[in-house]
PDB file of C-alpha atoms and ligand atoms in Angstrom:
ATOM      1  CA  UNK T   1      43.184  -6.648  42.168  1.00  0.00           C
ATOM      2  CA  UNK T   2      42.714 -10.292  43.466  1.00  0.00           C
ATOM      3  CA  UNK T   3      43.615 -12.881  41.060  1.00  0.00           C
ATOM      4  CA  UNK T   4      41.071 -14.608  39.406  1.00  0.00           C
ATOM      5  CA  UNK T   5      40.514 -18.110  40.840  1.00  0.00           C
ATOM      6  CA  UNK T   6      39.145 -19.737  37.823  1.00  0.00           C
ATOM      7  CA  UNK T   7      41.613 -19.193  34.730  1.00  0.00           C
ATOM      8  CA  UNK T   8      41.686 -20.475  31.171  1.00  0.00           C
ATOM      9  CA  UNK T   9      45.235 -21.498  29.130  1.00  0.00           C
ATOM     10  CA  UNK T  10      46.564 -23.022  26.030  1.00  0.00           C
ATOM     11  CA  UNK T  11      49.088 -25.230  26.358  1.00  0.00           C
ATOM     12  CA  UNK T  12      51.865 -27.531  25.730  1.00  0.00           C
ATOM     13  CA  UNK T  13      51.965 -30.726  28.163  1.00  0.00           C
ATOM     14  CA  UNK T  14      56.374 -31.560  28.328  1.00  0.00           C
ATOM     15  CA  UNK T  15      56.074 -33.367  31.799  1.00  0.00           C
ATOM     16  CA  UNK T  16      53.692 -35.614  33.528  1.00  0.00           C
ATOM     17  CA  UNK T  17      54.316 -37.405  36.977  1.00  0.00           C
ATOM     18  CA  UNK T  18      52.016 -39.865  38.616  1.00  0.00           C
ATOM     19  CA  UNK T  19      51.108 -39.160  41.634  1.00  0.00           C
ATOM     20  CA  UNK T  20      48.697 -40.979  44.539  1.00  0.00           C
ATOM     21  CA  UNK T  21      46.076 -43.584  43.246  1.00  0.00           C
ATOM     22  CA  UNK T  22      45.116 -41.930  39.757  1.00  0.00           C
ATOM     23  CA  UNK T  23      46.410 -38.025  39.557  1.00  0.00           C
ATOM     24  CA  UNK T  24      49.095 -36.948  37.587  1.00  0.00           C
ATOM     25  CA  UNK T  25      51.341 -33.440  38.598  1.00  0.00           C
ATOM     26  CA  UNK T  26      51.672 -32.078  34.646  1.00  0.00           C
ATOM     27  CA  UNK T  27      54.484 -29.714  33.523  1.00  0.00           C
ATOM     28  CA  UNK T  28      52.668 -27.236  31.099  1.00  0.00           C
ATOM     29  CA  UNK T  29      54.390 -24.491  29.162  1.00  0.00           C
ATOM     30  CA  UNK T  30      51.809 -21.876  28.005  1.00  0.00           C
ATOM     31  CA  UNK T  31      51.681 -18.391  25.823  1.00  0.00           C
ATOM     32  CA  UNK T  32      51.099 -16.438  28.681  1.00  0.00           C
ATOM     33  CA  UNK T  33      51.830 -17.864  32.031  1.00  0.00           C
ATOM     34  CA  UNK T  34      55.618 -19.836  31.467  1.00  0.00           C
ATOM     35  CA  UNK T  35      55.993 -22.783  32.647  1.00  0.00           C
ATOM     36  CA  UNK T  36      53.790 -24.190  35.548  1.00  0.00           C
ATOM     37  CA  UNK T  37      53.626 -27.467  37.289  1.00  0.00           C
ATOM     38  CA  UNK T  38      49.310 -28.522  37.957  1.00  0.00           C
ATOM     39  CA  UNK T  39      47.518 -31.555  38.804  1.00  0.00           C
ATOM     40  CA  UNK T  40      44.956 -33.859  37.161  1.00  0.00           C
ATOM     41  CA  UNK T  41      43.068 -35.118  39.661  1.00  0.00           C
ATOM     42  CA  UNK T  42      41.661 -38.316  38.651  1.00  0.00           C
ATOM     43  CA  UNK T  43      43.291 -38.468  35.129  1.00  0.00           C
ATOM     44  CA  UNK T  44      44.282 -42.128  35.461  1.00  0.00           C
ATOM     45  CA  UNK T  45      40.988 -43.441  35.780  1.00  0.00           C
ATOM     46  CA  UNK T  46      39.636 -45.015  32.757  1.00  0.00           C
ATOM     47  CA  UNK T  47      36.719 -42.698  32.730  1.00  0.00           C
ATOM     48  CA  UNK T  48      38.621 -38.967  33.240  1.00  0.00           C
ATOM     49  CA  UNK T  49      37.151 -36.580  31.320  1.00  0.00           C
ATOM     50  CA  UNK T  50      40.410 -35.144  31.262  1.00  0.00           C
ATOM     51  CA  UNK T  51      42.121 -38.223  29.881  1.00  0.00           C
ATOM     52  CA  UNK T  52      43.792 -38.493  26.381  1.00  0.00           C
ATOM     53  CA  UNK T  53      43.650 -34.513  26.012  1.00  0.00           C
ATOM     54  CA  UNK T  54      46.704 -34.329  28.467  1.00  0.00           C
ATOM     55  CA  UNK T  55      49.065 -36.511  26.728  1.00  0.00           C
ATOM     56  CA  UNK T  56      52.763 -35.746  26.399  1.00  0.00           C
ATOM     57  CA  UNK T  57      53.399 -32.576  23.820  1.00  0.00           C
ATOM     58  CA  UNK T  58      49.448 -32.455  23.422  1.00  0.00           C
ATOM     59  CA  UNK T  59      48.636 -28.728  23.000  1.00  0.00           C
ATOM     60  CA  UNK T  60      45.501 -28.278  24.615  1.00  0.00           C
ATOM     61  CA  UNK T  61      42.885 -25.548  25.754  1.00  0.00           C
ATOM     62  CA  UNK T  62      42.307 -25.675  29.979  1.00  0.00           C
ATOM     63  CA  UNK T  63      40.849 -24.746  32.410  1.00  0.00           C
ATOM     64  CA  UNK T  64      42.724 -24.179  35.657  1.00  0.00           C
ATOM     65  CA  UNK T  65      41.788 -23.465  39.129  1.00  0.00           C
ATOM     66  CA  UNK T  66      44.256 -21.928  41.482  1.00  0.00           C
ATOM     67  CA  UNK T  67      45.108 -24.313  44.162  1.00  0.00           C
ATOM     68  CA  UNK T  68      46.979 -24.043  47.848  1.00  0.00           C
ATOM     69  CA  UNK T  69      49.950 -25.635  46.540  1.00  0.00           C
ATOM     70  CA  UNK T  70      49.139 -26.621  42.748  1.00  0.00           C
ATOM     71  CA  UNK T  71      47.064 -25.101  40.585  1.00  0.00           C
ATOM     72  CA  UNK T  72      43.865 -27.975  39.333  1.00  0.00           C
ATOM     73  CA  UNK T  73      43.041 -28.393  36.344  1.00  0.00           C
ATOM     74  CA  UNK T  74      39.261 -28.819  35.888  1.00  0.00           C
ATOM     75  CA  UNK T  75      38.799 -28.821  32.148  1.00  0.00           C
ATOM     76  CA  UNK T  76      41.249 -30.119  29.400  1.00  0.00           C
ATOM     77  CA  UNK T  77      40.217 -30.118  25.691  1.00  0.00           C
ATOM     78  CA  UNK T  78      43.176 -30.950  22.893  1.00  0.00           C
ATOM     79  CA  UNK T  79      43.168 -28.532  19.835  1.00  0.00           C
ATOM     80  CA  UNK T  80      45.842 -30.997  18.588  1.00  0.00           C
ATOM     81  CA  UNK T  81      47.213 -34.164  19.223  1.00  0.00           C
ATOM     82  CA  UNK T  82      50.245 -34.503  17.145  1.00  0.00           C
ATOM     83  CA  UNK T  83      49.128 -37.784  16.078  1.00  0.00           C
ATOM     84  CA  UNK T  84      52.750 -38.529  13.651  1.00  0.00           C
ATOM     85  CA  UNK T  85      54.542 -37.861  16.708  1.00  0.00           C
ATOM     86  CA  UNK T  86      52.615 -40.656  18.369  1.00  0.00           C
ATOM     87  CA  UNK T  87      52.643 -43.099  15.128  1.00  0.00           C
ATOM     88  CA  UNK T  88      56.611 -42.673  15.131  1.00  0.00           C
ATOM     89  CA  UNK T  89      59.241 -43.251  17.417  1.00  0.00           C
ATOM     90  CA  UNK T  90      61.734 -41.194  15.493  1.00  0.00           C
ATOM     91  CA  UNK T  91      59.784 -38.359  15.304  1.00  0.00           C
ATOM     92  CA  UNK T  92      58.412 -38.587  18.816  1.00  0.00           C
ATOM     93  CA  UNK T  93      61.510 -38.461  20.666  1.00  0.00           C
ATOM     94  CA  UNK T  94      62.814 -35.586  18.371  1.00  0.00           C
ATOM     95  CA  UNK T  95      59.654 -34.392  20.017  1.00  0.00           C
ATOM     96  CA  UNK T  96      60.995 -35.459  23.344  1.00  0.00           C
ATOM     97  CA  UNK T  97      64.012 -33.882  23.188  1.00  0.00           C
ATOM     98  CA  UNK T  98      62.173 -30.416  22.104  1.00  0.00           C
ATOM     99  CA  UNK T  99      59.940 -30.649  25.030  1.00  0.00           C
ATOM    100  CA  UNK T 100      62.969 -31.372  27.334  1.00  0.00           C
ATOM    101  CA  UNK T 101      64.830 -28.385  25.729  1.00  0.00           C
ATOM    102  CA  UNK T 102      62.248 -26.100  27.513  1.00  0.00           C
ATOM    103  CA  UNK T 103      61.519 -27.395  30.572  1.00  0.00           C
ATOM    104  CA  UNK T 104      65.198 -27.236  31.442  1.00  0.00           C
ATOM    105  CA  UNK T 105      66.151 -23.884  30.304  1.00  0.00           C
ATOM    106  CA  UNK T 106      63.033 -22.074  31.583  1.00  0.00           C
ATOM    107  CA  UNK T 107      61.817 -21.381  35.281  1.00  0.00           C
ATOM    108  CA  UNK T 108      58.244 -21.279  36.403  1.00  0.00           C
ATOM    109  CA  UNK T 109      55.916 -18.596  35.469  1.00  0.00           C
ATOM    110  CA  UNK T 110      58.250 -16.944  33.784  1.00  0.00           C
ATOM    111  CA  UNK T 111      56.379 -15.634  30.722  1.00  0.00           C
ATOM    112  CA  UNK T 112      58.051 -15.647  27.336  1.00  0.00           C
ATOM    113  CA  UNK T 113      56.009 -16.271  24.352  1.00  0.00           C
ATOM    114  CA  UNK T 114      58.203 -16.550  21.602  1.00  0.00           C
ATOM    115  CA  UNK T 115      59.820 -20.172  23.285  1.00  0.00           C
ATOM    116  CA  UNK T 116      55.926 -20.805  23.750  1.00  0.00           C
ATOM    117  CA  UNK T 117      55.539 -20.083  19.819  1.00  0.00           C
ATOM    118  CA  UNK T 118      58.847 -21.935  18.568  1.00  0.00           C
ATOM    119  CA  UNK T 119      57.510 -24.845  20.678  1.00  0.00           C
ATOM    120  CA  UNK T 120      54.242 -24.843  18.971  1.00  0.00           C
ATOM    121  CA  UNK T 121      56.025 -24.951  15.802  1.00  0.00           C
ATOM    122  CA  UNK T 122      58.227 -27.852  16.256  1.00  0.00           C
ATOM    123  CA  UNK T 123      56.007 -29.828  17.055  1.00  0.00           C
ATOM    124  CA  UNK T 124      54.212 -28.981  14.197  1.00  0.00           C
ATOM    125  CA  UNK T 125      56.944 -29.252  11.912  1.00  0.00           C
ATOM    126  CA  UNK T 126      58.410 -32.228  13.380  1.00  0.00           C
ATOM    127  CA  UNK T 127      54.905 -34.293  12.145  1.00  0.00           C
ATOM    128  CA  UNK T 128      56.135 -34.110   8.538  1.00  0.00           C
ATOM    129  CA  UNK T 129      60.007 -32.687   7.959  1.00  0.00           C
ATOM    130  CA  UNK T 130      61.804 -34.907   6.179  1.00  0.00           C
ATOM    131  CA  UNK T 131      64.992 -34.072   8.002  1.00  0.00           C
ATOM    132  CA  UNK T 132      64.060 -34.010  11.979  1.00  0.00           C
ATOM    133  CA  UNK T 133      67.777 -33.341  12.827  1.00  0.00           C
ATOM    134  CA  UNK T 134      67.789 -29.478  10.734  1.00  0.00           C
ATOM    135  CA  UNK T 135      64.084 -29.073  12.279  1.00  0.00           C
ATOM    136  CA  UNK T 136      65.855 -29.299  15.648  1.00  0.00           C
ATOM    137  CA  UNK T 137      69.175 -27.498  15.123  1.00  0.00           C
ATOM    138  CA  UNK T 138      66.685 -24.838  13.955  1.00  0.00           C
ATOM    139  CA  UNK T 139      64.707 -25.303  16.925  1.00  0.00           C
ATOM    140  CA  UNK T 140      67.759 -24.957  19.350  1.00  0.00           C
ATOM    141  CA  UNK T 141      69.499 -22.136  17.749  1.00  0.00           C
ATOM    142  CA  UNK T 142      66.063 -19.926  17.753  1.00  0.00           C
ATOM    143  CA  UNK T 143      65.557 -21.333  21.675  1.00  0.00           C
ATOM    144  CA  UNK T 144      68.734 -20.388  22.791  1.00  0.00           C
ATOM    145  CA  UNK T 145      68.831 -16.653  21.013  1.00  0.00           C
ATOM    146  CA  UNK T 146      64.588 -16.155  22.460  1.00  0.00           C
ATOM    147  CA  UNK T 147      66.426 -17.399  26.143  1.00  0.00           C
ATOM    148  CA  UNK T 148      69.934 -14.972  25.466  1.00  0.00           C
ATOM    149  CA  UNK T 149      72.149 -17.180  24.789  1.00  0.00           C
ATOM    150  CA  UNK T 150      72.127 -16.603  20.745  1.00  0.00           C
ATOM    151  CA  UNK T 151      76.083 -17.929  19.512  1.00  0.00           C
ATOM    152  CA  UNK T 152      78.326 -15.511  18.168  1.00  0.00           C
ATOM    153  CA  UNK T 153      79.036 -16.669  15.058  1.00  0.00           C
ATOM    154  CA  UNK T 154      80.591 -13.166  12.896  1.00  0.00           C
ATOM    155  CA  UNK T 155      82.990 -11.945  15.011  1.00  0.00           C
ATOM    156  CA  UNK T 156      86.256 -13.579  17.426  1.00  0.00           C
ATOM    157  CA  UNK T 157      84.928 -13.821  20.751  1.00  0.00           C
ATOM    158  CA  UNK T 158      88.422 -13.269  21.980  1.00  0.00           C
ATOM    159  CA  UNK T 159      89.798 -10.170  19.922  1.00  0.00           C
ATOM    160  CA  UNK T 160      86.642  -9.104  18.315  1.00  0.00           C
ATOM    161  CA  UNK T 161      88.030  -9.508  14.865  1.00  0.00           C
ATOM    162  CA  UNK T 162      85.984 -10.364  12.111  1.00  0.00           C
ATOM    163  CA  UNK T 163      86.207 -14.211  11.295  1.00  0.00           C
ATOM    164  CA  UNK T 164      87.701 -15.483   8.111  1.00  0.00           C
ATOM    165  CA  UNK T 165      86.439 -17.665   5.746  1.00  0.00           C
ATOM    166  CA  UNK T 166      88.592 -20.831   7.037  1.00  0.00           C
ATOM    167  CA  UNK T 167      88.431 -23.405   9.923  1.00  0.00           C
ATOM    168  CA  UNK T 168      87.965 -21.387  13.433  1.00  0.00           C
ATOM    169  CA  UNK T 169      86.983 -22.563  16.746  1.00  0.00           C
ATOM    170  CA  UNK T 170      83.748 -23.036  19.035  1.00  0.00           C
ATOM    171  CA  UNK T 171      84.271 -22.151  22.161  1.00  0.00           C
ATOM    172  CA  UNK T 172      81.025 -22.749  24.525  1.00  0.00           C
ATOM    173  CA  UNK T 173      82.144 -20.726  27.702  1.00  0.00           C
ATOM    174  CA  UNK T 174      82.587 -18.042  25.767  1.00  0.00           C
ATOM    175  CA  UNK T 175      79.328 -18.763  23.340  1.00  0.00           C
ATOM    176  CA  UNK T 176      80.912 -17.823  19.920  1.00  0.00           C
ATOM    177  CA  UNK T 177      83.789 -18.441  17.932  1.00  0.00           C
ATOM    178  CA  UNK T 178      86.967 -18.220  18.066  1.00  0.00           C
ATOM    179  CA  UNK T 179      89.918 -16.830  16.105  1.00  0.00           C
ATOM    180  CA  UNK T 180      92.875 -19.908  15.246  1.00  0.00           C
ATOM    181  CA  UNK T 181      95.008 -17.103  17.202  1.00  0.00           C
ATOM    182  CA  UNK T 182      92.676 -16.903  20.410  1.00  0.00           C
ATOM    183  CA  UNK T 183      92.131 -20.785  20.296  1.00  0.00           C
ATOM    184  CA  UNK T 184      95.727 -20.726  21.675  1.00  0.00           C
ATOM    185  CA  UNK T 185      93.832 -19.794  24.952  1.00  0.00           C
ATOM    186  CA  UNK T 186      91.156 -22.171  24.811  1.00  0.00           C
ATOM    187  CA  UNK T 187      92.411 -25.561  24.419  1.00  0.00           C
ATOM    188  CA  UNK T 188      88.646 -26.952  24.861  1.00  0.00           C
ATOM    189  CA  UNK T 189      87.485 -24.851  22.089  1.00  0.00           C
ATOM    190  CA  UNK T 190      86.595 -27.153  18.858  1.00  0.00           C
ATOM    191  CA  UNK T 191      86.920 -27.037  15.896  1.00  0.00           C
ATOM    192  CA  UNK T 192      84.181 -25.680  13.144  1.00  0.00           C
ATOM    193  CA  UNK T 193      84.253 -25.494   9.811  1.00  0.00           C
ATOM    194  CA  UNK T 194      83.221 -23.109   7.494  1.00  0.00           C
ATOM    195  CA  UNK T 195      80.013 -24.925   6.598  1.00  0.00           C
ATOM    196  CA  UNK T 196      78.847 -25.453   9.838  1.00  0.00           C
ATOM    197  CA  UNK T 197      79.187 -21.333  10.358  1.00  0.00           C
ATOM    198  CA  UNK T 198      77.655 -20.757   7.577  1.00  0.00           C
ATOM    199  CA  UNK T 199      74.319 -23.149   8.382  1.00  0.00           C
ATOM    200  CA  UNK T 200      74.361 -22.075  11.712  1.00  0.00           C
ATOM    201  CA  UNK T 201      73.930 -17.928  10.302  1.00  0.00           C
ATOM    202  CA  UNK T 202      71.112 -19.331   7.794  1.00  0.00           C
ATOM    203  CA  UNK T 203      69.326 -21.043  10.381  1.00  0.00           C
ATOM    204  CA  UNK T 204      69.350 -17.878  12.859  1.00  0.00           C
ATOM    205  CA  UNK T 205      68.470 -15.280  10.136  1.00  0.00           C
ATOM    206  CA  UNK T 206      65.795 -16.844   8.554  1.00  0.00           C
ATOM    207  CA  UNK T 207      62.849 -18.247   8.964  1.00  0.00           C
ATOM    208  CA  UNK T 208      62.244 -21.712   8.696  1.00  0.00           C
ATOM    209  CA  UNK T 209      60.562 -21.895   5.620  1.00  0.00           C
ATOM    210  CA  UNK T 210      63.594 -20.795   3.969  1.00  0.00           C
ATOM    211  CA  UNK T 211      65.882 -22.962   6.697  1.00  0.00           C
ATOM    212  CA  UNK T 212      63.600 -26.199   6.077  1.00  0.00           C
ATOM    213  CA  UNK T 213      65.187 -25.549   2.033  1.00  0.00           C
ATOM    214  CA  UNK T 214      68.192 -26.824   3.328  1.00  0.00           C
ATOM    215  CA  UNK T 215      70.425 -30.542   2.171  1.00  0.00           C
ATOM    216  CA  UNK T 216      72.949 -31.447   4.773  1.00  0.00           C
ATOM    217  CA  UNK T 217      74.994 -33.700   4.144  1.00  0.00           C
ATOM    218  CA  UNK T 218      74.998 -36.441   6.741  1.00  0.00           C
ATOM    219  CA  UNK T 219      79.067 -35.184   7.778  1.00  0.00           C
ATOM    220  CA  UNK T 220      77.800 -31.730   8.156  1.00  0.00           C
ATOM    221  CA  UNK T 221      74.924 -32.589   9.813  1.00  0.00           C
ATOM    222  CA  UNK T 222      76.646 -34.116  12.716  1.00  0.00           C
ATOM    223  CA  UNK T 223      79.102 -31.823  12.730  1.00  0.00           C
ATOM    224  CA  UNK T 224      76.307 -28.786  13.559  1.00  0.00           C
ATOM    225  CA  UNK T 225      74.763 -31.678  15.882  1.00  0.00           C
ATOM    226  CA  UNK T 226      77.797 -32.175  18.232  1.00  0.00           C
ATOM    227  CA  UNK T 227      78.521 -28.230  18.174  1.00  0.00           C
ATOM    228  CA  UNK T 228      75.414 -28.123  19.664  1.00  0.00           C
ATOM    229  CA  UNK T 229      75.308 -30.851  22.073  1.00  0.00           C
ATOM    230  CA  UNK T 230      78.453 -29.466  23.624  1.00  0.00           C
ATOM    231  CA  UNK T 231      76.672 -25.797  24.217  1.00  0.00           C
ATOM    232  CA  UNK T 232      73.861 -27.008  25.417  1.00  0.00           C
ATOM    233  CA  UNK T 233      75.572 -29.139  27.979  1.00  0.00           C
ATOM    234  CA  UNK T 234      77.966 -26.517  28.393  1.00  0.00           C
ATOM    235  CA  UNK T 235      75.029 -23.947  29.463  1.00  0.00           C
ATOM    236  CA  UNK T 236      72.643 -26.687  31.555  1.00  0.00           C
ATOM    237  CA  UNK T 237      75.968 -28.190  33.018  1.00  0.00           C
ATOM    238  CA  UNK T 238      74.790 -31.428  32.423  1.00  0.00           C
ATOM    239  CA  UNK T 239      73.494 -33.662  29.508  1.00  0.00           C
ATOM    240  CA  UNK T 240      70.298 -33.361  28.072  1.00  0.00           C
ATOM    241  CA  UNK T 241      68.007 -36.771  28.907  1.00  0.00           C
ATOM    242  CA  UNK T 242      67.530 -37.592  25.980  1.00  0.00           C
ATOM    243  CA  UNK T 243      70.388 -37.234  24.290  1.00  0.00           C
ATOM    244  CA  UNK T 244      71.743 -41.148  24.803  1.00  0.00           C
ATOM    245  CA  UNK T 245      68.180 -42.215  23.520  1.00  0.00           C
ATOM    246  CA  UNK T 246      69.117 -40.305  20.154  1.00  0.00           C
ATOM    247  CA  UNK T 247      72.244 -41.404  19.655  1.00  0.00           C
ATOM    248  CA  UNK T 248      70.839 -44.822  19.677  1.00  0.00           C
ATOM    249  CA  UNK T 249      68.223 -44.188  17.432  1.00  0.00           C
ATOM    250  CA  UNK T 250      70.596 -42.890  15.220  1.00  0.00           C
ATOM    251  CA  UNK T 251      72.766 -45.823  14.789  1.00  0.00           C
ATOM    252  CA  UNK T 252      70.141 -47.062  13.624  1.00  0.00           C
ATOM    253  CA  UNK T 253      68.743 -45.496  10.753  1.00  0.00           C
TER     254      UNK T 253
HETATM  255 ZN1   ZN L 301      90.453 -13.604  17.740  1.00  0.00          ZN
END
């Protein structure tokens, strides 16, 4: 069977890079084709019909033509531009983080519909969430689950015993929590409070409607942020680019 020369897909714009005089190469995340790169020719010209439909985070309906190297975007129509994300620096920075995370953790042409759905829902939620940090923690934990990196939060990753309701230790390299005895063998594991474990379990097991009702004080919120950052840095083997930017905004808030 030959693949059609022209195809249609919905997509979320993850990244845009200028090329040539008026073109852009876009990285898109799609429901059935995973992550893919495509070129938008002439999109930087003021009269381009594509312009405006291919901004960062935009959810669009696209028509593409197969190209020799890159597929070519021939038509684009906005489904949602998530306007509140563009009008608020904090919200847009959280959206940058979410799209960067999908960009960094996925390979091209690997379909993962739950990842697409989660990203789309997250962009929508970031438009009106009152606690962007909580929305992001829910996103991170569920994204890692969809990608096969779900942290283990019930049994010690060293000895498999059920975790006691005390301060335990989070180990990025073991993909979960260690009991105090097993922590001795892994000095870099960091303390994780009982409340932090409870919140992470709750975010893993409940839908967003329930999860978003949690109220976290700033201490617990920053503990969770630090734990997730450590785990994500370990998995990626580097820091996410948006992290330093988010930190500078957090200091101002
Ligand atoms: Zn143990």
